[in-house]
XYZ file of C-alpha atoms in Angstrom:
709
model
C -31.443 13.836 16.056
C -29.295 14.057 18.290
C -16.702 12.275 10.409
C -11.622 10.191 4.938
C -10.492 7.192 5.108
C -6.645 7.172 4.309
C -5.924 3.651 3.727
C -8.057 0.445 3.269
C -10.527 -0.505 5.931
C -9.989 -3.495 8.196
C -13.208 -5.569 7.401
C -12.900 -8.070 10.466
C -10.732 -9.068 13.331
C -9.794 -12.619 12.850
C -7.383 -15.284 14.205
C -5.035 -16.650 11.443
C -3.651 -20.170 12.132
C 0.131 -20.352 11.667
C 1.332 -22.797 8.914
C 4.220 -24.993 10.259
C 6.197 -27.590 8.554
C 6.338 -31.088 10.152
C 10.131 -32.467 10.450
C 11.101 -35.845 11.436
C 12.430 -36.088 14.938
C 16.037 -37.185 15.108
C 16.821 -40.169 17.316
C 17.654 -39.583 20.818
C 21.465 -40.230 21.650
C 20.492 -42.623 24.569
C 17.483 -43.719 26.452
C 18.573 -41.687 29.401
C 18.588 -38.241 27.643
C 15.653 -36.135 27.012
C 14.746 -33.438 24.617
C 15.497 -29.915 25.811
C 12.046 -28.130 26.862
C 11.064 -25.451 24.449
C 11.955 -21.797 25.314
C 9.381 -19.882 27.089
C 7.631 -17.131 25.167
C 8.970 -13.528 25.461
C 7.135 -11.452 27.919
C 6.006 -8.289 26.816
C 5.911 -6.235 30.111
C 8.289 -3.136 29.217
C 5.192 -1.024 28.618
C 2.292 -0.217 30.869
C -1.054 -0.671 29.049
C -2.030 3.011 28.863
C 1.203 3.959 27.623
C 0.946 0.949 24.784
C -2.236 2.189 23.681
C -1.395 5.786 23.438
C 1.850 5.288 21.547
C 0.486 2.942 19.403
C -1.837 5.427 18.225
C 0.788 8.118 17.696
C 2.730 5.366 15.553
C -0.587 4.743 13.359
C -0.405 1.330 14.509
C -4.036 -0.110 15.071
C -3.367 -2.410 18.120
C -5.018 -2.107 21.517
C -4.321 -3.686 24.737
C -7.871 -4.754 25.916
C -7.065 -5.174 29.535
C -4.488 -7.057 31.674
C -7.176 -9.743 32.278
C -4.807 -12.214 34.492
C -3.165 -9.265 36.093
C 0.558 -10.340 35.100
C 1.340 -6.742 34.084
C 2.045 -8.094 30.712
C 0.416 -8.069 27.481
C -0.800 -11.608 26.405
C -1.833 -12.530 22.832
C -5.418 -13.119 24.034
C -5.474 -9.478 25.417
C -4.577 -7.676 22.023
C -7.133 -6.473 19.436
C -6.770 -4.831 16.284
C -9.257 -2.106 15.326
C -10.970 -0.979 12.237
C -10.025 1.704 9.843
C -6.572 2.791 10.849
C -4.444 0.963 8.355
C -4.999 -2.354 6.670
C -3.614 -4.536 9.598
C -5.566 -7.546 10.962
C -5.374 -9.532 14.089
C -3.835 -12.462 12.299
C -0.762 -10.248 11.537
C 0.190 -9.766 15.103
C -1.493 -13.245 16.629
C -1.275 -16.533 15.508
C -2.254 -20.060 16.662
C 0.486 -22.396 17.708
C 0.311 -25.947 18.215
C 0.964 -26.967 21.840
C 3.633 -29.927 21.778
C 3.480 -32.763 23.950
C 5.971 -32.822 26.793
C 9.298 -34.333 25.996
C 9.819 -37.838 27.252
C 12.842 -40.303 27.443
C 13.892 -42.410 24.327
C 11.421 -45.491 24.338
C 9.280 -44.514 27.249
C 5.703 -44.358 26.987
C 4.222 -40.697 26.992
C 2.133 -39.715 30.089
C -1.490 -40.134 29.558
C -1.929 -36.310 29.862
C 0.341 -35.746 26.923
C -1.211 -38.065 24.403
C -3.649 -35.321 23.403
C -1.671 -31.874 23.408
C -5.035 -30.113 23.667
C -6.253 -27.068 21.693
C -3.910 -24.542 19.955
C -2.518 -21.746 21.895
C -2.134 -18.237 20.655
C 1.315 -16.475 20.290
C 2.667 -13.367 19.059
C 4.245 -13.062 15.741
C 7.457 -11.385 14.495
C 5.660 -8.568 13.167
C 4.296 -7.735 16.792
C 7.416 -8.207 18.359
C 9.119 -5.631 15.921
C 6.205 -3.179 16.502
C 6.162 -3.722 19.943
C 9.805 -2.621 20.101
C 8.921 0.558 18.193
C 6.508 1.337 20.585
C 8.976 0.924 23.485
C 11.474 2.866 21.682
C 9.186 5.794 21.422
C 8.318 5.453 25.148
C 12.084 5.308 25.902
C 13.258 8.033 23.657
C 10.221 10.303 23.042
C 9.205 11.680 19.727
C 12.144 12.792 17.401
C 12.158 14.770 14.369
C 14.406 14.028 11.232
C 17.862 16.598 11.434
C 17.242 19.655 9.572
C 13.568 19.743 9.724
C 11.886 23.224 9.016
C 10.923 24.885 12.467
C 7.256 25.314 11.013
C 7.108 21.660 10.457
C 8.284 20.910 13.940
C 5.536 23.121 15.300
C 2.942 21.386 13.289
C 4.042 17.878 14.465
C 4.328 19.105 18.298
C 0.594 20.442 17.681
C -0.506 17.075 16.162
C 0.910 15.263 19.228
C -0.769 17.659 21.787
C -3.823 17.004 19.890
C -3.736 13.242 20.104
C -2.767 13.252 23.612
C -6.244 14.958 24.562
C -7.890 11.703 23.427
C -7.904 8.387 24.739
C -8.342 5.458 22.261
C -11.095 3.522 23.521
C -11.970 0.338 22.088
C -15.718 -1.055 21.525
C -15.087 -4.760 20.650
C -18.259 -7.261 19.487
C -17.807 -10.843 19.344
C -19.510 -12.483 16.431
C -17.745 -15.784 16.609
C -20.889 -17.546 17.881
C -23.157 -15.977 14.799
C -24.415 -18.034 12.120
C -22.409 -18.540 8.956
C -25.255 -16.402 7.260
C -24.923 -13.664 10.031
C -21.214 -13.519 9.550
C -21.535 -12.883 5.938
C -24.281 -10.316 6.384
C -21.904 -8.450 8.861
C -18.942 -8.893 6.205
C -21.232 -6.855 3.634
C -22.147 -4.186 6.261
C -18.582 -3.437 6.981
C -17.761 -3.139 3.195
C -20.556 -0.854 2.853
C -19.325 1.169 5.805
C -15.919 1.616 4.201
C -17.891 3.045 1.138
C -19.863 5.477 3.343
C -16.703 6.988 4.698
C -15.506 7.823 1.142
C -19.094 9.554 0.426
C -18.668 11.238 3.805
C -15.205 12.569 3.108
C -16.562 13.960 -0.362
C -19.332 15.802 1.554
C -16.785 17.305 4.056
C -14.478 18.376 1.276
C -11.493 16.328 2.383
C -11.409 13.430 -0.063
C -8.667 14.710 -2.032
C -6.149 15.499 0.808
C -5.579 11.565 1.786
C -3.230 11.132 -1.094
C -0.683 13.568 0.859
C -0.631 11.596 3.849
C 1.524 8.681 2.903
C 4.445 10.997 2.968
C 3.665 12.285 6.510
C 4.739 11.083 9.873
C 2.435 8.429 11.714
C 0.725 10.789 14.131
C -0.736 12.961 11.233
C -2.195 9.684 9.778
C -3.929 8.963 12.757
C -5.042 12.530 13.457
C -6.528 12.311 9.846
C -8.120 8.914 10.437
C -9.534 9.908 13.969
C -11.463 13.185 12.854
C -11.933 12.078 9.156
C -10.199 15.319 8.051
C -6.968 17.385 8.731
C -8.367 19.826 11.374
C -7.717 19.509 15.188
C -10.673 19.432 17.395
C -9.665 19.174 20.822
C -10.266 22.090 23.239
C -6.477 22.893 23.773
C -5.443 22.699 20.049
C -8.443 23.792 18.100
C -7.780 27.067 16.429
C -4.151 26.594 16.487
C -2.925 27.423 12.996
C -0.133 24.961 13.293
C -2.325 22.046 14.164
C -3.330 20.059 11.033
C -2.744 16.605 9.596
C -2.103 18.051 6.179
C 0.380 21.208 5.954
C -1.214 22.225 2.911
C -5.041 22.168 3.878
C -6.966 25.268 3.433
C -7.617 27.147 6.708
C -11.094 28.384 5.690
C -14.327 26.451 5.967
C -14.396 23.100 4.552
C -17.221 21.408 2.706
C -17.917 19.517 -0.541
C -21.656 20.225 -0.533
C -21.262 23.766 -1.851
C -19.094 25.792 -4.255
C -15.903 26.788 -2.385
C -16.337 30.476 -3.070
C -19.543 30.324 -1.154
C -18.019 29.168 1.981
C -16.316 32.255 3.512
C -19.366 34.480 2.551
C -21.186 35.238 5.947
C -24.685 35.061 5.199
C -24.503 32.437 2.271
C -26.713 29.922 3.932
C -29.428 32.331 4.430
C -28.969 33.554 0.827
C -29.458 30.070 -0.569
C -32.762 29.654 1.430
C -33.957 32.843 0.052
C -32.901 32.202 -3.483
C -34.361 28.900 -4.269
C -35.619 26.434 -1.756
C -34.491 23.475 -3.776
C -30.876 24.598 -2.973
C -31.645 23.689 0.867
C -33.110 20.160 0.055
C -31.176 17.903 2.569
C -30.443 15.211 0.083
C -28.879 17.474 -2.551
C -25.314 19.100 -3.268
C -25.168 22.677 -4.642
C -23.498 22.895 -7.626
C -22.797 25.376 -10.540
C -25.039 24.810 -13.665
C -25.094 26.836 -16.849
C -23.987 30.345 -16.517
C -22.854 29.497 -12.956
C -26.507 29.321 -11.934
C -26.748 27.500 -8.764
C -28.370 24.171 -8.964
C -29.359 21.422 -6.395
C -27.978 18.025 -7.674
C -29.144 14.845 -6.141
C -26.911 12.615 -3.900
C -27.109 9.638 -6.293
C -25.883 11.856 -9.133
C -22.983 13.363 -7.471
C -21.817 10.191 -5.512
C -22.847 7.914 -8.361
C -20.312 5.240 -8.045
C -19.991 5.064 -4.444
C -23.584 4.913 -3.894
C -24.068 2.006 -6.593
C -21.231 0.233 -4.509
C -22.932 0.517 -1.303
C -26.302 -0.512 -3.224
C -24.723 -3.623 -4.242
C -23.145 -4.375 -0.656
C -26.767 -4.095 1.040
C -28.091 -6.214 -1.572
C -25.473 -8.802 -0.876
C -26.242 -8.493 3.052
C -29.856 -9.127 2.428
C -29.143 -12.070 0.248
C -26.688 -13.376 2.838
C -29.433 -13.480 5.513
C -31.468 -16.029 3.674
C -34.735 -16.556 5.041
C -33.880 -15.150 8.434
C -34.578 -11.594 9.577
C -37.370 -10.616 7.070
C -37.819 -7.169 8.587
C -34.215 -6.431 8.308
C -34.045 -7.692 4.827
C -36.940 -5.654 3.647
C -34.922 -2.447 5.020
C -31.653 -3.651 3.242
C -33.546 -3.947 0.002
C -35.365 -0.537 0.544
C -31.805 1.125 1.502
C -30.300 -0.406 -1.406
C -32.912 1.068 -3.786
C -32.455 4.761 -1.998
C -28.871 4.459 -2.907
C -29.639 4.608 -6.663
C -32.531 6.876 -6.747
C -32.816 8.827 -3.485
C -36.084 7.471 -2.185
C -35.038 7.761 1.152
C -38.645 8.120 2.543
C -39.711 4.594 1.279
C -36.452 3.344 2.980
C -37.634 5.107 6.101
C -41.035 3.199 5.960
C -39.141 -0.227 6.120
C -36.789 0.865 8.617
C -39.538 2.302 11.153
C -41.028 -1.129 11.022
C -38.068 -2.696 12.619
C -37.742 -2.941 16.241
C -36.407 -5.191 19.064
C -39.087 -7.691 18.661
C -38.677 -8.629 14.990
C -34.908 -8.313 14.557
C -31.745 -8.866 16.756
C -29.819 -6.339 14.841
C -29.874 -2.671 14.651
C -28.663 -0.861 11.439
C -28.892 2.533 10.152
C -27.298 3.307 6.763
C -28.648 6.762 5.295
C -27.921 10.464 5.148
C -29.713 11.869 8.328
C -27.819 14.304 10.700
C -26.981 17.961 9.686
C -24.971 19.376 12.470
C -21.470 18.849 10.977
C -21.922 21.078 7.747
C -21.893 24.845 7.324
C -25.535 25.263 6.996
C -26.794 22.547 9.380
C -29.209 21.699 6.393
C -27.569 18.724 4.371
C -27.899 15.385 5.575
C -24.496 13.605 6.254
C -24.110 9.787 5.428
C -23.472 7.367 8.233
C -23.644 3.759 9.245
C -24.744 2.906 12.762
C -24.661 -1.016 13.285
C -24.947 -3.186 16.358
C -27.066 -5.590 18.315
C -30.441 -4.854 20.229
C -30.144 -5.198 23.794
C -33.277 -6.527 25.460
C -33.169 -4.428 28.565
C -35.012 -1.777 26.452
C -38.034 -3.670 26.872
C -38.624 -2.652 30.367
C -38.603 1.063 29.519
C -40.791 0.775 26.354
C -43.382 -1.042 28.536
C -43.120 1.811 31.139
C -43.412 4.744 29.006
C -45.513 3.414 26.134
C -48.846 4.006 27.795
C -47.540 7.492 28.591
C -46.678 9.050 25.063
C -50.127 10.977 24.634
C -49.753 12.398 28.217
C -46.309 13.274 27.659
C -47.211 15.256 24.300
C -49.999 16.923 26.099
C -47.833 18.055 28.865
C -45.158 19.674 26.737
C -47.702 21.200 24.367
C -49.317 22.876 27.587
C -45.845 24.330 28.469
C -45.188 25.565 25.041
C -48.526 27.208 24.572
C -50.097 28.604 21.456
C -49.966 28.337 18.378
C -48.707 24.894 18.983
C -51.208 22.403 19.795
C -50.925 18.671 21.040
C -51.072 16.216 18.302
C -51.461 12.139 18.054
C -47.810 10.915 18.394
C -47.089 7.254 17.357
C -43.225 7.088 17.408
C -41.407 3.894 18.822
C -39.750 4.125 22.324
C -36.143 3.684 22.501
C -34.646 0.388 21.629
C -31.218 -0.250 23.324
C -28.373 -1.019 21.199
C -24.933 -2.393 21.763
C -23.063 -0.726 18.987
C -20.615 -2.795 17.069
C -19.596 0.163 14.518
C -19.804 3.664 13.811
C -18.708 4.925 10.437
C -19.140 8.186 8.555
C -20.884 11.060 10.266
C -21.480 8.723 13.209
C -17.737 8.198 13.860
C -16.725 11.335 16.003
C -13.129 12.262 16.948
C -14.113 12.330 20.432
C -17.164 10.796 22.219
C -20.094 9.180 20.679
C -23.966 9.720 20.082
C -25.587 7.846 22.919
C -29.184 8.514 21.813
C -30.762 9.248 18.354
C -33.987 9.750 17.022
C -34.570 9.248 13.314
C -35.276 9.967 10.509
C -35.263 13.899 10.596
C -37.168 14.238 7.180
C -40.092 13.246 5.493
C -43.349 11.537 6.264
C -42.182 8.955 8.973
C -40.524 12.113 10.895
C -43.529 14.421 10.319
C -45.928 11.309 11.340
C -44.057 10.930 14.577
C -43.446 7.453 13.520
C -39.782 7.240 13.697
C -37.366 5.008 15.556
C -35.584 6.127 18.816
C -32.444 4.299 19.980
C -30.092 4.589 23.079
C -26.535 3.271 22.701
C -26.002 1.306 25.983
C -22.251 0.282 25.578
C -20.489 3.684 25.325
C -18.392 4.959 28.227
C -18.848 1.851 30.340
C -15.340 0.575 29.962
C -13.250 0.775 33.229
C -10.982 3.428 31.910
C -13.905 5.789 31.141
C -15.570 5.179 34.416
C -12.490 5.972 36.410
C -11.944 9.263 34.509
C -15.668 10.115 34.973
C -15.574 9.646 38.663
C -12.333 11.741 38.990
C -13.700 14.678 37.104
C -17.068 14.475 39.055
C -15.010 14.657 42.336
C -13.139 17.908 41.137
C -16.366 19.617 40.364
C -19.044 18.732 42.875
C -19.177 19.366 46.478
C -19.305 16.527 48.656
C -23.117 16.933 49.464
C -23.775 16.487 45.687
C -21.058 13.875 45.032
C -22.827 11.580 47.510
C -25.764 11.505 44.861
C -23.574 10.726 41.910
C -22.996 7.493 40.340
C -21.167 5.992 37.620
C -24.165 3.431 37.232
C -25.484 3.884 33.780
C -28.971 3.501 34.844
C -29.721 7.355 35.384
C -27.490 8.586 32.380
C -29.603 5.805 30.353
C -33.257 7.215 31.444
C -32.084 10.732 30.510
C -31.177 9.553 27.078
C -34.543 7.619 26.778
C -36.332 10.599 27.827
C -34.294 13.056 25.566
C -34.833 10.779 22.531
C -38.455 10.539 22.928
C -38.864 14.304 23.277
C -37.587 15.040 19.773
C -40.985 13.411 18.901
C -42.930 15.470 21.145
C -44.128 19.068 20.814
C -42.783 21.503 18.409
C -40.133 19.601 16.490
C -38.064 20.515 13.208
C -41.049 20.179 10.851
C -43.362 22.158 12.802
C -44.674 25.240 10.970
C -45.084 28.815 12.156
C -46.762 31.033 9.465
C -45.778 28.078 7.024
C -42.145 28.041 7.867
C -40.491 25.242 9.621
C -37.778 25.991 12.220
C -34.799 26.213 9.717
C -36.690 28.883 7.898
C -37.640 30.684 11.278
C -34.266 30.507 13.065
C -31.676 29.415 10.374
C -30.169 25.863 10.264
C -27.496 26.134 13.264
C -29.753 27.779 15.618
C -32.817 25.615 14.862
C -30.478 22.472 15.716
C -29.485 24.211 18.786
C -33.118 24.832 19.950
C -34.339 21.224 19.275
C -31.460 19.998 21.161
C -32.315 21.958 24.004
C -35.900 21.254 23.985
C -34.955 17.796 23.995
C -32.403 17.721 26.649
C -34.731 20.164 28.840
C -37.706 17.821 28.371
C -35.371 15.029 29.820
C -35.023 17.195 33.077
C -38.721 17.808 33.303
C -40.021 14.333 32.418
C -37.796 12.753 34.944
C -39.896 14.543 37.664
C -43.024 14.068 35.938
C -42.436 10.387 36.061
C -41.945 10.786 39.897
C -45.226 12.203 40.001
C -46.674 9.281 38.008
C -44.847 6.875 40.300
C -43.197 5.323 37.590
C -39.517 6.005 39.175
C -38.448 7.046 42.786
C -37.286 10.445 43.880
C -33.888 8.944 44.588
C -33.675 7.731 40.981
C -34.515 11.370 39.813
C -32.046 13.058 42.052
C -29.148 10.715 40.639
C -30.262 11.399 37.014
C -30.293 15.038 37.777
C -26.888 15.054 38.935
C -25.860 13.051 36.149
C -27.319 15.331 33.665
C -25.634 18.315 35.153
C -22.161 16.603 34.813
C -23.152 15.677 31.198
C -23.660 19.345 30.655
C -20.241 20.171 32.207
C -18.743 17.818 29.567
C -20.199 19.562 26.839
C -19.199 23.225 28.048
C -15.710 22.022 28.478
C -15.620 21.407 24.614
C -16.125 25.240 23.788
C -18.986 27.036 22.246
C -17.874 26.991 18.715
C -15.813 25.029 16.135
C -12.658 26.255 14.536
C -14.655 27.731 11.652
C -17.311 29.319 14.063
C -19.968 26.864 13.685
C -21.967 26.693 16.846
C -21.328 23.517 18.804
C -25.241 22.840 19.464
C -24.859 20.594 22.439
C -22.328 22.917 24.076
C -24.798 25.827 23.384
C -27.600 23.808 25.259
C -25.644 22.832 28.070
C -24.313 26.674 28.794
C -28.044 27.611 28.729
C -28.968 24.891 31.190
C -26.091 25.508 33.581
C -26.893 29.418 33.651
C -30.549 28.976 34.086
C -30.177 26.453 36.832
C -27.838 28.762 38.741
C -30.174 31.719 38.304
C -33.070 29.517 39.852
C -31.005 28.317 42.690
C -31.044 24.808 41.729
C -27.171 24.697 41.003
C -24.636 27.101 43.031
C -20.849 27.616 42.709
C -19.245 27.557 46.258
C -16.166 29.612 45.696
C -14.882 28.858 49.335
C -15.704 25.010 49.557
C -13.368 22.372 48.807
C -14.425 19.958 45.957
C -15.235 16.145 46.635
C -11.577 15.097 45.812
C -10.444 17.460 48.940
C -8.029 19.118 46.386
C -9.885 21.794 44.090
C -10.953 24.919 45.650
C -14.553 25.794 44.623
C -17.387 23.286 43.710
C -20.779 22.908 42.572
C -23.486 22.041 44.788
C -26.980 20.861 43.347
C -30.194 22.036 45.395
C -32.375 18.909 44.434
C -35.458 20.538 46.155
C -35.405 23.531 43.605
C -34.546 21.238 40.454
C -37.841 20.472 39.291
C -39.137 23.831 39.077
C -35.979 25.086 37.385
C -36.198 22.325 34.944
C -39.706 23.185 34.187
C -39.010 26.840 33.674
C -36.354 26.004 31.372
C -38.245 23.732 29.009
C -41.188 26.138 29.190
C -38.978 28.879 27.888
C -37.562 26.844 24.817
C -40.910 25.325 23.864
C -42.457 28.667 23.719
C -39.804 30.043 21.524
C -40.373 27.122 19.239
C -43.928 27.426 19.271
C -43.957 30.996 18.454
C -40.976 31.070 16.149
C -39.674 33.563 18.376
C -36.222 34.473 16.824
C -35.493 37.450 18.840
C -35.932 35.682 22.101
C -33.731 32.678 20.774
C -31.012 35.190 19.615
C -31.091 36.848 23.184
C -30.785 33.410 24.909
C -27.511 32.754 23.176
C -26.131 36.148 23.372
C -26.714 36.247 27.287
C -26.117 32.798 28.179
C -23.703 31.291 25.543
C -21.631 34.418 24.612
C -21.917 35.887 28.078
C -22.576 39.259 26.523
C -23.679 40.892 29.930
C -20.752 39.204 32.168
C -19.062 42.493 32.533
C -16.842 41.324 35.565
C -16.130 38.016 34.049
C -17.525 36.048 37.006
C -19.527 33.617 34.843
C -16.600 33.025 32.560
C -14.428 32.245 35.543
C -16.759 29.579 36.527
C -16.913 28.144 32.943
C -13.232 28.143 32.746
C -13.076 26.151 36.201
C -15.344 23.596 34.578
C -13.362 23.497 31.371
C -9.889 22.922 33.188
C -11.112 20.341 35.373
C -13.128 18.238 32.797
C -9.909 18.349 30.468
C -7.475 16.758 32.922
C -8.229 13.490 31.628
C -8.141 12.737 27.768
C -11.663 12.288 26.104
C -12.516 9.033 24.797
C -11.848 8.546 21.156
C -13.874 5.402 20.214
C -12.492 2.722 17.728
C -14.234 -0.379 16.741
C -13.148 -4.044 16.330
C -15.495 -6.876 15.156
C -14.339 -10.493 15.735
C -15.769 -13.044 13.269
C -13.642 -16.112 13.862
């Protein structure tokens, strides 16, 4: 478990050599004269790095200043990247190779030895870059301006769009494939092309594919907003729900989806009605359409998205062929997935995918319909691409946990109680992946998935034979680490901040345990009275409960591993503090989307924080200064009480899922998420403090750049 494209996608970040015409050098006037030295290249030091990246996005320019590597306070050609998806630009339009001329010498004199070989070509900015840089500088100097006579309603919309964008920080994920083989580079190119088409399918699933044509007439910031969120809606906490905030002025204000007839979307109980009417209508790999006499029918993805899915199939076959005789496990998956894109046989593709691991492939690829969270009924699987390279550091965790999988299943089954019974589990422990590209449902406006267990449906999922992965290269950039530390210092008291770390290891361990727990205990396909969790609880609540089970299991198994002497108490304590901070982050995003769809991770975070406070493992100290010595009021974690509190939380949710107890689940949400009994507003005040402090810094909005040459 655990967004259309508005213009052609950039397939790769490449360097393009500049073509220059050779001219004869005129004779020198005399032996004593020398040619004038070439002028120095212009310096691009008028804008600070953070402002450059922010304004470039506002102007729909897919440029990113990676880092000031040489600390010269100036943007150099080697420090620029162009990212995938926002427009059709490539790096070669902004940066070109420039021959290094030998130093000038007097007429008739022999060149110095060092000048005989001018050395490798250097990089230089192009005229296009200079023009766009001046546009960015002008925006910084003058601010955003509107055309004279613009309608006040349109001015309000544009202002809201800029406020939405300001709540995100463009964060680059760059992958260097220049050292890959010719075959591997060709393979990557096919995957990038397939990802382009996946975003078109995803746009149709989300019901926004027809809107992109309106963007070309709109200002640049709206184009960026549509690209970032793969749709017109604003999603940031301070602008979500603002009717003025939309990338498309004419966009509908109700629920959006291309998976159901439009007239159904505003009916309060239409998801439940579909399930009761005909089980085929909630098949995850179908679109609900109107047939004869307006009867609702389920139509397969391969029929509804025929041309796009055929295109993806062709690209995947090309990717398999490009690999030649290498990567047999990956080739098998590519060919099985190519077939599934023509006949919807996703389960056969899952079998091939589950056989891949960090030992038989250097790559990680998932291209399929999988997660269900971002659709109205949390039932239909949404298309996505996740592509990257295996990080071999995962082997240590696999060796540590693999012998314990059966014991972990038994421990969770004991907490869940009857009627659930422990079962044989054969899932693969997480591979660590350095993600190179997310597309479709995997590419979110804010943040990124840091762990995933797939598939969600079918024999591989039901048999506990799926794959779990932890994405290891998100939130590790200097900008993200700085923002994380500042937010933690504003929320934690000094005693707890002493246990906080920006080292990724504690959070990575929690991710590993979270994803493993999706394969343990009563999961999505577990039945009570012949009904799976979506039948028991409805799709959105079922998703919340499964994620709550997984994250609460991560808290519990952290201390369980201490008892097994697999990790130290110090490691467990740091993981607990990071997990509380993780929960604060999701609480700050709000509990519901603009169309009132539950935010599953926000719900689970609110439930966990409330229960931890009830158990005394987490306390709000209103009279104490936070670790930054500025904010009044802070959180203190009582690590001695944490293990018992974590055990109580996972026991509660495991029992709810084991028994299919809808009433108990509804009460959990009503009391701890919706704060129905918070008559004095004390709990809301604490939640508001979390939100205000977590939102001081913009949230990462990840973009991707792949360098092939």
